[in-house]
mmCIF file of C-alpha atoms and ligand atoms in Angstrom:
data_model
loop_
_atom_site.group_PDB
_atom_site.id
_atom_site.type_symbol
_atom_site.label_atom_id
_atom_site.label_comp_id
_atom_site.label_asym_id
_atom_site.label_seq_id
_atom_site.Cartn_x
_atom_site.Cartn_y
_atom_site.Cartn_z
ATOM 1 C CA MET A 1 0.497 20.868 -16.972
ATOM 2 C CA LEU A 2 -2.781 20.050 -15.266
ATOM 3 C CA LYS A 3 -1.862 16.376 -15.281
ATOM 4 C CA ILE A 4 1.468 17.067 -13.602
ATOM 5 C CA ALA A 5 -0.313 19.142 -10.938
ATOM 6 C CA VAL A 6 -2.782 16.314 -10.339
ATOM 7 C CA ILE A 7 -0.002 13.721 -10.055
ATOM 8 C CA LEU A 8 1.706 16.016 -7.547
ATOM 9 C CA ALA A 9 -1.563 16.237 -5.600
ATOM 10 C CA ALA A 10 -1.731 12.419 -5.491
ATOM 11 C CA TYR A 11 1.845 12.312 -4.191
ATOM 12 C CA LEU A 12 0.991 14.875 -1.481
ATOM 13 C CA LEU A 13 -2.131 12.929 -0.490
ATOM 14 C CA GLY A 14 -0.071 9.749 -0.219
ATOM 15 C CA SER A 15 2.533 11.676 1.775
ATOM 16 C CA ILE A 16 0.195 12.268 4.708
ATOM 17 C CA PRO A 17 2.034 10.192 7.345
ATOM 18 C CA THR A 18 -1.023 8.906 9.188
ATOM 19 C CA SER A 19 0.711 6.542 11.606
ATOM 20 C CA VAL A 20 3.442 9.046 12.475
ATOM 21 C CA TRP A 21 0.939 11.832 13.145
ATOM 22 C CA VAL A 22 -1.508 9.635 15.101
ATOM 23 C CA GLY A 23 1.379 8.425 17.265
ATOM 24 C CA LYS A 24 2.856 11.861 17.842
ATOM 25 C CA ILE A 25 -0.417 13.736 18.393
ATOM 26 C CA PHE A 26 -2.286 11.240 20.587
ATOM 27 C CA TYR A 27 0.516 9.293 22.262
ATOM 28 C CA GLY A 28 3.653 11.447 21.989
ATOM 29 C CA ILE A 29 5.365 8.495 20.261
ATOM 30 C CA ASP A 30 6.965 8.153 16.837
ATOM 31 C CA VAL A 31 5.954 4.626 15.782
ATOM 32 C CA ARG A 32 9.070 4.505 13.605
ATOM 33 C CA GLU A 33 11.187 4.272 16.750
ATOM 34 C CA HIS A 34 9.399 1.172 18.054
ATOM 35 C CA GLY A 35 8.354 -2.303 16.971
ATOM 36 C CA SER A 36 9.351 -2.985 13.368
ATOM 37 C CA GLY A 37 10.063 0.724 12.866
ATOM 38 C CA ASN A 38 7.541 0.860 10.034
ATOM 39 C CA ALA A 39 5.162 3.788 9.594
ATOM 40 C CA GLY A 40 2.164 1.574 8.880
ATOM 41 C CA ALA A 41 -1.039 0.133 10.268
ATOM 42 C CA THR A 42 0.476 -3.158 11.454
ATOM 43 C CA ASN A 43 3.193 -1.465 13.451
ATOM 44 C CA THR A 44 0.681 1.018 14.878
ATOM 45 C CA ILE A 45 -1.351 -1.939 16.184
ATOM 46 C CA ARG A 46 1.868 -3.468 17.527
ATOM 47 C CA VAL A 47 3.002 -0.299 19.306
ATOM 48 C CA LEU A 48 -0.170 1.645 20.121
ATOM 49 C CA GLY A 49 -3.037 -0.829 19.927
ATOM 50 C CA LEU A 50 -5.967 -1.917 17.822
ATOM 51 C CA ILE A 51 -8.038 1.279 17.648
ATOM 52 C CA PRO A 52 -5.274 3.637 16.485
ATOM 53 C CA GLY A 53 -3.973 0.894 14.173
ATOM 54 C CA ILE A 54 -7.300 0.311 12.481
ATOM 55 C CA SER A 55 -7.821 4.072 12.174
ATOM 56 C CA VAL A 56 -4.459 4.380 10.434
ATOM 57 C CA PHE A 57 -5.407 1.478 8.156
ATOM 58 C CA ILE A 58 -8.697 3.140 7.139
ATOM 59 C CA VAL A 59 -7.118 6.531 6.433
ATOM 60 C CA ASP A 60 -4.247 4.935 4.486
ATOM 61 C CA VAL A 61 -6.657 2.891 2.345
ATOM 62 C CA LEU A 62 -8.615 6.092 1.677
ATOM 63 C CA LYS A 63 -5.460 7.916 0.577
ATOM 64 C CA GLY A 64 -4.953 5.349 -2.176
ATOM 65 C CA TYR A 65 -8.623 5.151 -3.085
ATOM 66 C CA LEU A 66 -9.163 8.915 -3.239
ATOM 67 C CA ALA A 67 -5.971 9.535 -5.188
ATOM 68 C CA VAL A 68 -7.255 7.239 -7.918
ATOM 69 C CA ARG A 69 -10.916 8.239 -7.733
ATOM 70 C CA LEU A 70 -11.020 11.952 -6.933
ATOM 71 C CA LEU A 71 -8.118 13.068 -9.011
ATOM 72 C CA TYR A 72 -9.146 11.100 -12.041
ATOM 73 C CA LEU A 73 -8.571 12.769 -15.390
ATOM 74 C CA THR A 74 -8.569 11.407 -18.902
ATOM 75 C CA ASP A 75 -6.039 8.841 -20.002
ATOM 76 C CA PHE A 76 -2.497 9.681 -20.941
ATOM 77 C CA TYR A 77 -1.677 9.825 -24.622
ATOM 78 C CA ILE A 78 1.917 9.038 -25.466
ATOM 79 C CA PRO A 79 2.703 11.308 -28.408
ATOM 80 C CA LYS A 80 3.337 9.690 -31.798
ATOM 81 C CA THR A 81 2.708 6.151 -30.511
ATOM 82 C CA GLY A 82 -1.066 5.984 -30.699
ATOM 83 C CA MET A 83 -0.946 4.503 -27.180
ATOM 84 C CA PHE A 84 -3.033 5.495 -24.223
ATOM 85 C CA ILE A 85 -2.004 4.701 -20.698
ATOM 86 C CA ASN A 86 -4.561 4.747 -17.975
ATOM 87 C CA PHE A 87 -3.933 7.937 -16.016
ATOM 88 C CA GLN A 88 -5.316 6.338 -12.854
ATOM 89 C CA LEU A 89 -2.318 4.035 -12.740
ATOM 90 C CA PHE A 90 0.031 7.017 -12.481
ATOM 91 C CA LEU A 91 -2.064 8.481 -9.682
ATOM 92 C CA GLY A 92 -1.904 5.195 -7.796
ATOM 93 C CA ILE A 93 1.872 5.033 -8.152
ATOM 94 C CA ALA A 94 2.210 8.700 -7.109
ATOM 95 C CA ALA A 95 0.130 8.121 -3.960
ATOM 96 C CA LEU A 96 2.156 5.001 -3.123
ATOM 97 C CA LEU A 97 5.460 6.785 -3.592
ATOM 98 C CA GLY A 98 4.127 9.592 -1.385
ATOM 99 C CA HIS A 99 3.304 7.072 1.328
ATOM 100 C CA ILE A 100 6.663 5.301 1.077
ATOM 101 C CA PHE A 101 8.695 8.531 0.768
ATOM 102 C CA PRO A 102 6.534 11.171 2.488
ATOM 103 C CA ILE A 103 7.548 14.786 2.124
ATOM 104 C CA PHE A 104 5.829 15.499 5.470
ATOM 105 C CA ALA A 105 7.842 12.915 7.458
ATOM 106 C CA GLN A 106 11.511 13.087 6.446
ATOM 107 C CA PHE A 107 10.801 10.727 3.504
ATOM 108 C CA ARG A 108 10.629 7.777 5.938
ATOM 109 C CA GLY A 109 7.176 6.331 5.380
ATOM 110 C CA GLY A 110 5.465 2.961 5.312
ATOM 111 C CA LYS A 111 5.500 -0.058 3.032
ATOM 112 C CA GLY A 112 2.441 0.885 1.042
ATOM 113 C CA VAL A 113 0.244 -2.146 1.665
ATOM 114 C CA ALA A 114 -2.851 -0.305 2.921
ATOM 115 C CA VAL A 115 -2.468 2.459 0.306
ATOM 116 C CA LEU A 116 -2.082 -0.133 -2.419
ATOM 117 C CA SER A 117 -5.258 -1.888 -1.292
ATOM 118 C CA GLY A 118 -7.111 1.428 -1.689
ATOM 119 C CA VAL A 119 -5.613 1.955 -5.136
ATOM 120 C CA VAL A 120 -6.459 -1.525 -6.385
ATOM 121 C CA PHE A 121 -9.932 -1.349 -4.833
ATOM 122 C CA ALA A 122 -10.588 1.768 -6.911
ATOM 123 C CA LEU A 123 -9.317 -0.020 -10.032
ATOM 124 C CA HIS A 124 -10.964 -3.418 -9.565
ATOM 125 C CA PRO A 125 -13.089 -3.861 -6.419
ATOM 126 C CA TYR A 126 -14.027 -7.528 -6.947
ATOM 127 C CA ALA A 127 -10.483 -8.712 -7.585
ATOM 128 C CA THR A 128 -9.403 -6.742 -4.508
ATOM 129 C CA LEU A 129 -11.987 -8.488 -2.317
ATOM 130 C CA ILE A 130 -10.635 -11.862 -3.451
ATOM 131 C CA VAL A 131 -7.077 -10.703 -2.717
ATOM 132 C CA PHE A 132 -8.209 -9.433 0.681
ATOM 133 C CA GLY A 133 -9.585 -12.923 1.395
ATOM 134 C CA ILE A 134 -6.222 -14.435 0.386
ATOM 135 C CA TRP A 135 -4.459 -11.956 2.702
ATOM 136 C CA ILE A 136 -6.677 -12.875 5.672
ATOM 137 C CA VAL A 137 -6.288 -16.631 5.134
ATOM 138 C CA SER A 138 -2.529 -16.161 4.805
ATOM 139 C CA VAL A 139 -2.329 -14.133 8.052
ATOM 140 C CA LEU A 140 -4.390 -16.759 9.867
ATOM 141 C CA ILE A 141 -2.194 -19.602 8.608
ATOM 142 C CA THR A 142 1.273 -18.011 8.753
ATOM 143 C CA ARG A 143 0.742 -15.218 11.342
ATOM 144 C CA TYR A 144 3.124 -13.096 9.282
ATOM 145 C CA VAL A 145 1.538 -9.836 8.067
ATOM 146 C CA SER A 146 4.550 -8.978 5.934
ATOM 147 C CA LEU A 147 4.622 -12.323 4.112
ATOM 148 C CA SER A 148 0.862 -12.145 3.600
ATOM 149 C CA SER A 149 1.152 -8.635 2.158
ATOM 150 C CA MET A 150 3.734 -9.807 -0.368
ATOM 151 C CA ILE A 151 1.561 -12.812 -1.278
ATOM 152 C CA ALA A 152 -1.419 -10.434 -1.671
ATOM 153 C CA GLY A 153 0.693 -8.161 -3.867
ATOM 154 C CA PHE A 154 1.368 -10.982 -6.345
ATOM 155 C CA SER A 155 -2.155 -12.374 -6.034
ATOM 156 C CA PHE A 156 -3.659 -9.178 -7.479
ATOM 157 C CA PRO A 157 -2.221 -9.513 -11.018
ATOM 158 C CA LEU A 158 -2.741 -13.287 -10.933
ATOM 159 C CA VAL A 159 -6.419 -12.891 -9.944
ATOM 160 C CA LEU A 160 -6.842 -10.286 -12.698
ATOM 161 C CA ILE A 161 -5.381 -12.655 -15.282
ATOM 162 C CA PHE A 162 -6.764 -16.022 -14.213
ATOM 163 C CA VAL A 163 -10.071 -15.141 -12.563
ATOM 164 C CA TYR A 164 -11.130 -12.034 -14.471
ATOM 165 C CA ARG A 165 -9.330 -12.816 -17.742
ATOM 166 C CA THR A 166 -8.036 -9.249 -17.852
ATOM 167 C CA THR A 167 -6.146 -8.459 -21.015
ATOM 168 C CA ASN A 168 -5.436 -4.761 -20.438
ATOM 169 C CA PRO A 169 -1.627 -4.738 -20.738
ATOM 170 C CA SER A 170 -1.023 -1.505 -18.826
ATOM 171 C CA LEU A 171 -3.115 -2.720 -15.869
ATOM 172 C CA ILE A 172 -1.318 -6.078 -15.730
ATOM 173 C CA THR A 173 2.127 -4.495 -16.054
ATOM 174 C CA PHE A 174 1.223 -1.966 -13.376
ATOM 175 C CA ALA A 175 -0.023 -4.733 -11.066
ATOM 176 C CA PHE A 176 3.236 -6.686 -11.405
ATOM 177 C CA ILE A 177 5.339 -3.537 -10.909
ATOM 178 C CA LEU A 178 3.458 -2.874 -7.685
ATOM 179 C CA ALA A 179 3.921 -6.461 -6.514
ATOM 180 C CA ILE A 180 7.670 -6.043 -7.073
ATOM 181 C CA LEU A 181 7.519 -2.694 -5.228
ATOM 182 C CA MET A 182 6.052 -4.620 -2.259
ATOM 183 C CA LEU A 183 9.120 -6.916 -2.275
ATOM 184 C CA PHE A 184 11.298 -3.802 -2.291
ATOM 185 C CA THR A 185 9.536 -2.180 0.682
ATOM 186 C CA HIS A 186 9.570 -5.474 2.620
ATOM 187 C CA GLN A 187 13.315 -6.174 2.218
ATOM 188 C CA LYS A 188 13.992 -6.078 5.966
ATOM 189 C CA ASN A 189 10.984 -8.352 6.587
ATOM 190 C CA ILE A 190 12.314 -10.817 4.002
ATOM 191 C CA GLU A 191 15.678 -10.897 5.816
ATOM 192 C CA ARG A 192 13.912 -11.504 9.127
ATOM 193 C CA LEU A 193 11.658 -14.182 7.618
ATOM 194 C CA VAL A 194 14.682 -16.022 6.220
ATOM 195 C CA LYS A 195 16.403 -15.883 9.613
ATOM 196 C CA GLY A 196 13.200 -16.953 11.373
ATOM 197 C CA GLU A 197 13.169 -13.679 13.336
ATOM 198 C CA GLU A 198 10.054 -12.024 11.899
ATOM 199 C CA SER A 199 7.502 -11.177 14.582
ATOM 200 C CA LYS A 200 4.190 -12.997 14.354
ATOM 201 C CA PHE A 201 1.019 -10.981 14.413
ATOM 202 C CA SER A 202 -0.877 -10.727 17.657
ATOM 203 C CA LEU A 203 -3.634 -8.388 18.732
ATOM 204 C CA LYS A 204 -1.915 -7.625 22.020
ATOM 205 C CA LYS A 205 0.137 -4.488 21.843
ATOM 206 C CA LYS A 206 3.721 -5.015 22.810
ATOM 207 C CA GLY A 207 4.360 -1.472 23.992
ATOM 208 C CA LYS A 208 7.531 0.437 23.438
ATOM 209 C CA THR A 209 10.330 -1.908 22.530
HETATM 210 O O1 NKO B 1 5.447 -3.515 10.708
HETATM 211 O O2 NKO B 1 7.021 -4.509 9.020
HETATM 212 P P1 NKO B 1 5.669 -4.608 9.690
HETATM 213 O O3 NKO B 1 5.466 -5.991 10.296
HETATM 214 O O4 NKO B 1 1.283 -2.254 7.946
HETATM 215 O O5 NKO B 1 4.556 -4.400 8.606
HETATM 216 C C1 NKO B 1 4.458 -5.244 7.496
HETATM 217 C C2 NKO B 1 3.200 -4.944 6.747
HETATM 218 C C3 NKO B 1 3.116 -3.480 6.429
HETATM 219 O O6 NKO B 1 1.827 -3.169 5.983
HETATM 220 C C4 NKO B 1 0.963 -2.533 6.820
HETATM 221 C C5 NKO B 1 -0.381 -2.237 6.300
HETATM 222 C C6 NKO B 1 -1.307 -3.318 6.710
HETATM 223 C C7 NKO B 1 -2.558 -3.334 5.945
HETATM 224 C C8 NKO B 1 -3.045 -4.694 5.743
HETATM 225 C C9 NKO B 1 -4.250 -4.798 4.898
HETATM 226 C C10 NKO B 1 -4.050 -5.710 3.781
HETATM 227 C C11 NKO B 1 -5.165 -5.906 2.900
HETATM 228 C C12 NKO B 1 -4.711 -6.457 1.595
HETATM 229 C C13 NKO B 1 -5.833 -6.641 0.679
HETATM 230 C C14 NKO B 1 -5.794 -6.343 -0.727
HETATM 231 C C15 NKO B 1 -4.566 -5.861 -1.277
HETATM 232 C C16 NKO B 1 -4.271 -5.908 -2.663
HETATM 233 C C17 NKO B 1 -2.851 -5.757 -2.960
HETATM 234 C C18 NKO B 1 -2.006 -5.503 -1.784
HETATM 235 C C19 NKO B 1 -0.614 -5.676 -1.641
HETATM 236 O O7 NKO B 1 3.148 -5.714 5.572
#
């Protein structure tokens, strides 16, 4: 019972719709009605500017990090199997699902990139720093945040396997599931990338479009 309550708490923490609230409270704007329509840090930079966007990024990373760190309990035991699954992984997924389908914002949330970086930082900080480096280089080369986020998503399990020689099967499976989840949340971006219509990242805010 306690574990279910804690997973629910992680979902509620992830559900805090940072970009939607920052936009509505400080600018009277719902960022989901402008730019890419995404409730995330990138679109907040696009619509409202760098300072609110970076603030959203920091809070969203913290949601993922705190869900995994603060709510930590002992590992899950699957009855009769002798198997333990790392409970932190469930908390990370719960926080991500909260962010993507937030109960506090009509279930229309973000794509989970910033939250996922907080989750993976809590699980493996060094691998996450490498992946962050890959993300930055990819943004600089391609100028596509969405593409870079998907590349980062798949880099995390690959860095775990090939750089850190991780053998923990539940961590690796979890990392691949999350990379696939990133493809799912970026479906519209993938369509735009294929058509050559995806917007390239720039620090200048474009205003309400
Ligand atoms: O508005 O559809 P859009 O162009 O906004 O947005 C696409 C974008 C959505 O994501 C965000 C959050 C941006 C945060 C970027 C920080 C990335 C740091 C990644 C480092 C480590 C991550 C490990 C695994 C992550 C997937 O994509």
